[in-house]
Amino acid sequence: MNWRGIFTIVRKDISVLRYSPAVIWPIVIVVVIIMGLMPAVFTVPYYFVEIPENISLEEGLPDDLPEDLREIYDLIADPLLAQFGGMSPQEVLVRYFLVYVFAPMFLIVPVMTTSVIAADTFVGERERKPLEALLHSPLTDEELLLGKVLAAFIPGVVVSIIAFVIYSISVNALSWPIIGAIFFPTPIWLLILVWVMPGVAALGLGASVLVSSRVKTFQEAYQVSGILVLPIMGLFVGQIFGVFYFSLVLTLILGVIVWVVDVVLFWIALEMFSRSEMISRV
Amino acid sequence: MEHTTVIHAEGLTRHFGDTIAVDRISFDVQAGEVFGFLGHNGAGKTTTIRVLNGVLDATAGKVEVLGLSPNAQGPALRRRTGVLTETPSLDDRLTARDNLRIYANLYDVPQDQVQSRVDEMLALFELSERADDKVGEFSKGMRQRLALARALIHQPELLFLDEPTSGLDPVASKQVRDLIDRLSEEGRTIFLCTHNLTEAQRLCDRVAVLEEGQIIALGNPRELGDQMGISLPLEIEVAADQINAACELLSSIEHATDVRARGSVINVSGLHRTDIPLAIERLVSTNIAIFQVTPGEASLESVYLALHRDEEAA
Ligand SMILES: Nc1ncnc2c1ncn2[C@@H]1O[C@H](COP(=O)(O)OP(=O)(O)O)[C@@H](O)[C@H]1O
Ligand SMILES: [Mg+2]
């Protein structure tokens, strides 16, 4: 392996990212909205809501629970509701939304970061032309692919970690008036961070690499990230309707599924990726 | 090094779906030679370079470059070749220096020589002053020089140049041609694609004329032109009061198709290069004062015309 060549590509691709507003802005907007703003939407209103103090969930939902609150409680999966026993309704809502319902939202960050960057470095670079000279360089097809993949994967993971930190800070700060303790990140979120997130980053990347040989423009490649957000939204909606929730076991399994799909995607990508194919489309 | 074959192509063919981009071409290029590949847009020049450098697979045929198989030993081959692509293929968002540094690293220039090699190239191509400016701000000529510098950063033995002067103004073109001359003097083998006949004649030791993917003529460009009887426009300035006599005389020369006078200048077309001495001799022997004779550039069309005329005759 020609590591010098590989890291030359990685360094170059990452260093030019800052000149690509089409890449930077979607990422910044998603991180700010999902990781900074959304937590506020699900905490600040509760500061002002009158809710009976003495609800005990141990024996099911009490009869005097206000109607809107009952509707939300009804949605929460039973085993999860049991874990919330003894907490005030505000705390239950904050934990339910910010710890569980929002977990899939966090996964949008790695998917979208790596797929937008890959769309730019694989397809955008071909559109802008500098790819051709690169294809004439001595790197092998595998080295070229690895360089380009790392150049999207590394920023994807770094941006996700930053988003995670922002989210941790905003969740703890915004729920302080309600919970009064630093409770985030929870073990499940840490598992999501170290196990699921890198897998999901690779997923966005693998999918972009595969479509990169089929599409002509950056915009087309970019739309792949839109498609990948659908299964993530599925996880989101599934929790809202109480079908499942992010338990430790589910998170572990989810990670396994993601990594298996990754292996398949990259195996296909490695088979398909050839400079001969790439240059035919320059 | 004498008569070492650097490129050997035999029946080289490349299809794109139903399009036959390169059609069973065979040729050899010797070490130190400037070999021209002359053809219109779409003739198959770029495709040939890509196949020779192991970037594009051939559909059929046998190819050996620097003793290596481009298909099977591409990386090893590409370490020893440099390519000036048809569009400069530079990263506009980076500085000239960074563009060169990246390629010095990709081509494995020894780490401690990268800096000096980059500076040397910038100086050689007169880009030192703009070294730290973004390439996006460069003129076409500067980009072309930078792309050439990049192709040479690892001192390749074999250089592929794909239409190095196309789209450049005459001054920039001349600069690039002088550079190619210099590279050739250094002993590098150069594979030069062009659609400019004059450029091929001026720079190349041998040229292959390509049409629709096939080589239709191959040889020394001057001899080829003379053999084929390629016509080139000629401009002659004579004394104003002798203009009519001169026109009459020139019209009577074989091959002359169109003789026009404007002021004291006569434009003759249709003449072959080999007809020029005869034309001048006739004018001189009738005591017509000649002030200036300027041969124009033969066009690629005239090459094709001449070749097809031969075909029809045969
Ligand atoms: N990647 C490609 N896909 C389909 N057709 C191609 C491709 N590259 C070249 N061609 C076709 O092959 C022929 C030769 O092209 P090219 O080698 O670029 O010619 P030149 O460089 O002499 O202008 C043209 O008809 C062109 O349209
Ligand atoms: Mg071409």
XYZ file of C-alpha atoms and ligand atoms in Angstrom, chain B residues 40-47 86 162-163 193, ligand 2:
13
model
C -9.440 16.186 -35.633
C -11.657 16.253 -32.566
C -13.029 12.792 -31.957
C -10.313 11.055 -33.972
C -9.304 8.997 -30.933
C -6.226 10.824 -29.629
C -7.227 11.210 -25.995
C -8.523 7.661 -25.846
C -6.499 17.922 -22.612
C -2.743 16.103 -25.237
C -3.248 19.197 -27.416
C -1.462 14.825 -29.747
Mg -8.957 14.693 -27.188
